[in-house]
Short mmCIF file of C-alpha atoms and ligand atoms in Angstrom, two decimals:
data_model
loop_
_atom_site.label_atom_id
_atom_site.label_comp_id
_atom_site.label_asym_id
_atom_site.label_seq_id
_atom_site.Cartn_x
_atom_site.Cartn_y
_atom_site.Cartn_z
CA MET A 1068 22.78 -106.66 216.64
CA ALA A 1069 20.63 -104.55 218.93
CA VAL A 1070 22.61 -101.44 218.03
CA ILE A 1071 23.14 -100.64 214.39
CA GLY A 1072 25.42 -97.94 212.98
CA LEU A 1073 24.18 -95.88 210.04
CA THR A 1074 26.56 -93.79 208.00
CA GLY A 1075 27.35 -92.65 204.47
CA GLY A 1076 28.87 -89.66 202.75
CA ILE A 1077 27.87 -86.03 202.27
CA ALA A 1078 24.37 -86.00 200.74
CA SER A 1079 24.39 -89.76 200.14
CA GLY A 1080 21.02 -90.05 201.90
CA LYS A 1081 21.73 -90.93 205.57
CA SER A 1082 19.17 -88.53 207.02
CA THR A 1083 16.55 -89.66 204.52
CA VAL A 1084 17.16 -93.30 205.49
CA ALA A 1085 17.09 -92.33 209.17
CA GLN A 1086 13.68 -90.70 208.66
CA LEU A 1087 12.37 -93.75 206.78
CA LEU A 1088 13.45 -95.91 209.73
CA ARG A 1089 11.81 -93.54 212.24
CA ASP A 1090 8.62 -93.76 210.16
CA LYS A 1091 8.77 -97.52 210.76
CA GLY A 1092 8.97 -96.91 214.51
CA VAL A 1093 12.70 -97.61 214.82
CA PRO A 1094 14.50 -95.30 217.28
CA VAL A 1095 17.32 -93.44 215.52
CA ILE A 1096 19.87 -91.52 217.58
CA ASP A 1097 21.50 -88.65 215.68
CA ALA A 1098 25.18 -88.05 216.49
CA ASP A 1099 24.80 -84.41 215.37
CA VAL A 1100 22.26 -83.90 218.15
CA ALA A 1101 24.71 -85.52 220.58
CA ALA A 1102 27.52 -83.27 219.38
CA ARG A 1103 25.42 -80.18 220.09
CA ALA A 1104 24.08 -81.47 223.42
CA VAL A 1105 27.50 -82.07 224.96
CA VAL A 1106 28.56 -78.44 224.46
CA ALA A 1107 25.22 -76.82 225.32
CA PRO A 1108 25.31 -73.97 227.88
CA GLY A 1109 25.94 -75.27 231.39
CA THR A 1110 27.59 -78.54 230.32
CA PRO A 1111 31.02 -79.68 231.53
CA GLY A 1112 31.91 -80.01 227.82
CA LEU A 1113 31.42 -76.30 227.17
CA ALA A 1114 33.28 -75.39 230.39
CA LYS A 1115 36.28 -77.47 229.22
CA LEU A 1116 36.23 -75.84 225.78
CA VAL A 1117 36.31 -72.39 227.39
CA GLN A 1118 39.19 -73.50 229.62
CA VAL A 1119 41.21 -74.55 226.60
CA PHE A 1120 40.19 -71.99 223.95
CA GLY A 1121 39.10 -68.99 226.02
CA ASP A 1122 35.75 -67.26 226.18
CA THR A 1123 36.07 -65.75 222.73
CA ILE A 1124 34.42 -68.96 221.51
CA LEU A 1125 31.19 -67.91 223.30
CA ASP A 1126 28.45 -65.69 221.95
CA ALA A 1127 26.70 -62.93 223.90
CA GLU A 1128 24.33 -65.46 225.50
CA GLY A 1129 27.16 -67.70 226.68
CA ALA A 1130 26.48 -70.40 224.08
CA LEU A 1131 29.16 -71.85 221.82
CA ASN A 1132 29.74 -69.64 218.82
CA ARG A 1133 30.34 -72.24 216.14
CA ALA A 1134 31.84 -69.77 213.67
CA SER A 1135 34.47 -68.69 216.25
CA MET A 1136 35.20 -72.31 217.12
CA ARG A 1137 35.56 -73.18 213.43
CA ALA A 1138 37.90 -70.23 212.97
CA ARG A 1139 40.05 -71.45 215.89
CA ILE A 1140 40.39 -74.97 214.54
CA GLY A 1141 40.40 -74.04 210.85
CA SER A 1142 44.13 -73.81 210.37
CA ASP A 1143 45.29 -75.58 213.52
CA PRO A 1144 45.27 -79.40 213.55
CA ASN A 1145 46.32 -79.35 217.20
CA ALA A 1146 43.26 -77.31 218.16
CA TYR A 1147 41.06 -79.72 216.19
CA ALA A 1148 42.57 -82.64 218.11
CA GLN A 1149 41.95 -80.81 221.40
CA LEU A 1150 38.34 -80.16 220.45
CA ASN A 1151 37.83 -83.83 219.59
CA ALA A 1152 39.56 -84.99 222.78
CA ILE A 1153 37.02 -82.98 224.78
CA THR A 1154 33.88 -83.71 222.79
CA HIS A 1155 34.25 -87.28 221.50
CA PRO A 1156 34.26 -89.07 224.89
CA ALA A 1157 31.25 -86.98 225.98
CA ILE A 1158 29.43 -87.78 222.73
CA ARG A 1159 30.09 -91.50 223.26
CA VAL A 1160 28.64 -91.34 226.79
CA TRP A 1161 25.60 -89.32 225.59
CA ILE A 1162 24.87 -91.82 222.81
CA GLY A 1163 25.43 -94.76 225.18
CA ASP A 1164 22.88 -93.31 227.62
CA LYS A 1165 20.32 -92.83 224.83
CA ILE A 1166 20.85 -96.36 223.55
CA ALA A 1167 20.34 -97.74 227.06
CA ALA A 1168 17.16 -95.68 227.47
CA GLU A 1169 15.67 -96.90 224.16
CA LEU A 1170 16.48 -100.54 224.92
CA ALA A 1171 15.07 -100.15 228.44
CA GLN A 1172 11.85 -98.85 226.91
CA GLY A 1173 11.51 -102.15 225.10
CA HIS A 1174 12.82 -101.29 221.64
CA PRO A 1175 14.70 -104.37 220.44
CA ARG A 1176 16.95 -102.38 218.10
CA VAL A 1177 18.39 -98.90 218.00
CA VAL A 1178 20.07 -97.17 215.08
CA VAL A 1179 22.85 -94.60 215.57
CA GLU A 1180 23.27 -92.19 212.65
CA ALA A 1181 26.69 -90.54 212.39
CA ALA A 1182 28.32 -88.91 209.39
CA LEU A 1183 31.94 -89.62 210.27
CA LEU A 1184 31.72 -93.12 211.78
CA VAL A 1185 34.29 -94.55 209.42
CA GLU A 1186 36.66 -91.56 209.48
CA THR A 1187 36.76 -91.55 213.30
CA GLY A 1188 37.03 -95.33 213.64
CA GLY A 1189 33.79 -95.22 215.67
CA TYR A 1190 32.25 -97.75 213.29
CA ARG A 1191 34.15 -100.50 215.12
CA MET A 1192 31.70 -100.10 218.00
CA TYR A 1193 28.87 -101.28 215.74
CA PRO A 1194 28.94 -104.95 214.75
CA THR A 1195 26.23 -104.11 212.22
CA LEU A 1196 27.06 -101.13 210.03
CA VAL A 1197 24.74 -99.80 207.31
CA VAL A 1198 26.34 -97.52 204.72
CA VAL A 1199 24.11 -95.39 202.50
CA SER A 1200 26.00 -94.98 199.27
CA CYS A 1201 25.56 -93.71 195.75
CA GLU A 1202 27.58 -93.07 192.62
CA PRO A 1203 30.03 -90.16 192.83
CA GLU A 1204 28.06 -88.37 190.10
CA THR A 1205 24.79 -88.70 192.05
CA GLN A 1206 26.52 -87.41 195.18
CA LEU A 1207 27.94 -84.43 193.30
CA LYS A 1208 24.54 -83.53 191.81
CA ARG A 1209 22.82 -83.79 195.21
CA VAL A 1210 25.38 -81.55 196.92
CA MET A 1211 25.19 -78.98 194.11
CA SER A 1212 21.40 -78.84 194.19
CA ARG A 1213 20.85 -79.11 197.95
CA ASP A 1214 23.57 -76.65 198.95
CA GLN A 1215 23.36 -74.47 195.81
CA GLN A 1216 27.10 -74.90 195.32
CA PRO A 1217 29.08 -74.66 192.10
CA GLU A 1218 30.72 -77.89 190.95
CA ASP A 1219 34.26 -77.10 192.12
CA GLN A 1220 33.10 -76.23 195.64
CA ALA A 1221 30.88 -79.30 195.83
CA ARG A 1222 33.80 -81.51 194.74
CA ALA A 1223 36.09 -79.91 197.34
CA PHE A 1224 33.45 -80.43 200.06
CA ILE A 1225 33.00 -84.10 199.12
CA ALA A 1226 36.78 -84.57 199.13
CA THR A 1227 36.92 -83.66 202.85
CA GLN A 1228 35.48 -87.11 203.65
CA LEU A 1229 36.61 -90.63 202.84
CA PRO A 1230 35.30 -91.79 199.46
CA LEU A 1231 32.04 -93.74 199.64
CA ALA A 1232 33.79 -96.83 198.25
CA ALA A 1233 36.04 -96.93 201.32
CA LYS A 1234 32.99 -96.79 203.58
CA GLU A 1235 31.27 -99.55 201.62
CA ALA A 1236 34.34 -101.70 202.19
CA VAL A 1237 33.68 -101.84 205.96
CA ALA A 1238 29.88 -102.06 205.74
CA THR A 1239 27.75 -105.00 206.81
CA TYR A 1240 24.99 -103.73 204.50
CA VAL A 1241 25.09 -101.16 201.72
CA ILE A 1242 21.97 -99.25 200.70
CA ARG A 1243 22.41 -97.96 197.16
CA ASN A 1244 20.68 -94.65 196.74
CA ASP A 1245 20.95 -93.72 193.09
CA ALA A 1246 17.29 -93.93 192.15
CA GLY A 1247 14.28 -92.04 193.53
CA LEU A 1248 12.73 -91.84 196.96
CA PRO A 1249 10.24 -94.72 196.41
CA GLU A 1250 13.16 -97.00 195.50
CA LEU A 1251 15.04 -95.86 198.60
CA ALA A 1252 12.01 -96.57 200.80
CA GLN A 1253 11.77 -100.04 199.24
CA ALA A 1254 15.47 -100.68 199.88
CA VAL A 1255 15.06 -99.65 203.53
CA ASP A 1256 12.05 -101.97 203.93
CA THR A 1257 13.97 -104.88 202.41
CA LEU A 1258 17.03 -104.25 204.56
CA TRP A 1259 15.01 -103.93 207.74
CA GLU A 1260 13.16 -107.16 206.99
CA GLU A 1261 16.49 -108.92 206.51
CA ILE A 1262 17.97 -107.51 209.73
CA THR A 1263 14.92 -108.40 211.80
CA GLN A 1264 14.55 -111.88 210.30
CA LEU A 1265 18.22 -112.69 210.82
CA ASP A 1266 17.94 -111.91 214.51
CA PRO A 1267 14.32 -111.99 215.69
CA LYS A 1268 13.81 -110.50 219.15
P1 ATP B 1532 24.53 -84.80 204.87
O1 ATP B 1532 25.35 -85.70 205.73
O2 ATP B 1532 25.35 -84.06 203.87
O3 ATP B 1532 23.61 -83.91 205.64
P2 ATP B 1532 22.80 -87.03 204.12
O4 ATP B 1532 23.64 -88.19 203.78
O5 ATP B 1532 22.09 -87.05 205.44
O6 ATP B 1532 23.58 -85.70 203.93
P3 ATP B 1532 20.24 -86.50 202.94
O7 ATP B 1532 20.07 -85.19 203.64
O8 ATP B 1532 19.40 -87.63 203.35
O9 ATP B 1532 21.76 -86.92 202.94
O10 ATP B 1532 20.06 -86.31 201.37
C1 ATP B 1532 20.77 -85.30 200.66
C2 ATP B 1532 19.84 -84.58 199.68
O11 ATP B 1532 19.48 -85.50 198.65
C3 ATP B 1532 18.54 -84.14 200.33
O12 ATP B 1532 18.15 -82.94 199.71
C4 ATP B 1532 17.57 -85.28 200.00
O13 ATP B 1532 16.24 -84.84 199.97
C5 ATP B 1532 18.08 -85.73 198.64
N1 ATP B 1532 17.86 -87.16 198.38
C6 ATP B 1532 18.35 -88.19 199.10
N2 ATP B 1532 18.00 -89.36 198.55
C7 ATP B 1532 17.27 -89.07 197.45
C8 ATP B 1532 16.62 -89.85 196.46
N3 ATP B 1532 16.65 -91.18 196.46
N4 ATP B 1532 15.95 -89.19 195.49
C9 ATP B 1532 15.92 -87.85 195.46
N5 ATP B 1532 16.52 -87.04 196.36
C10 ATP B 1532 17.19 -87.64 197.36
#
């Protein structure tokens, strides 16, 4: 269990857990950073996207214009599949390289944080999977307050992902995040102790 997957739902607390782990000195690789890196200007990923979707997806500086890209895939499942077919393999390679680099630097464990690990099936690559979960009501309140969204929009946003219960079902460990930040920090400490004691390196 050198490589540990970390996921959850919208606003369930993944990034907060990731930061708590970083504070403990654990390297955490963020799949969002990978997703941006593989389509940065000058990458083969961006060149392929332009080949498929045309240069209207670029901004004036030649970088990916995310709003244009979103508009292209918004109502076209085929375009979404094409986007994923280009970016997902590159993201996997990017994350694999980062994992190798962290392990080579002597870190015994690396955590990979990714929002959609369960939805994409990517979770199967991680024999140890941590899911940060909370009650649906807690999730709704956090989305409404963090994103300043009315309830109906927040519910619709949450409904774009698998329910947290479905993610819990495939988890090795579940961190429940319904209380405050001190409780979350305690839960992360307890989990990390368990993971490191189970498999000392
Ligand atoms: P997303 O994938 O939607 O970006 P996330 O799962 O990474 O979300 P966080 O960004 O960690 O979630 O948390 C969502 C919001 O809830 C943040 O504003 C965060 O500060 C807050 N939050 C998370 N956990 C707690 C907690 N235990 N107590 C109070 N606020 C919390």
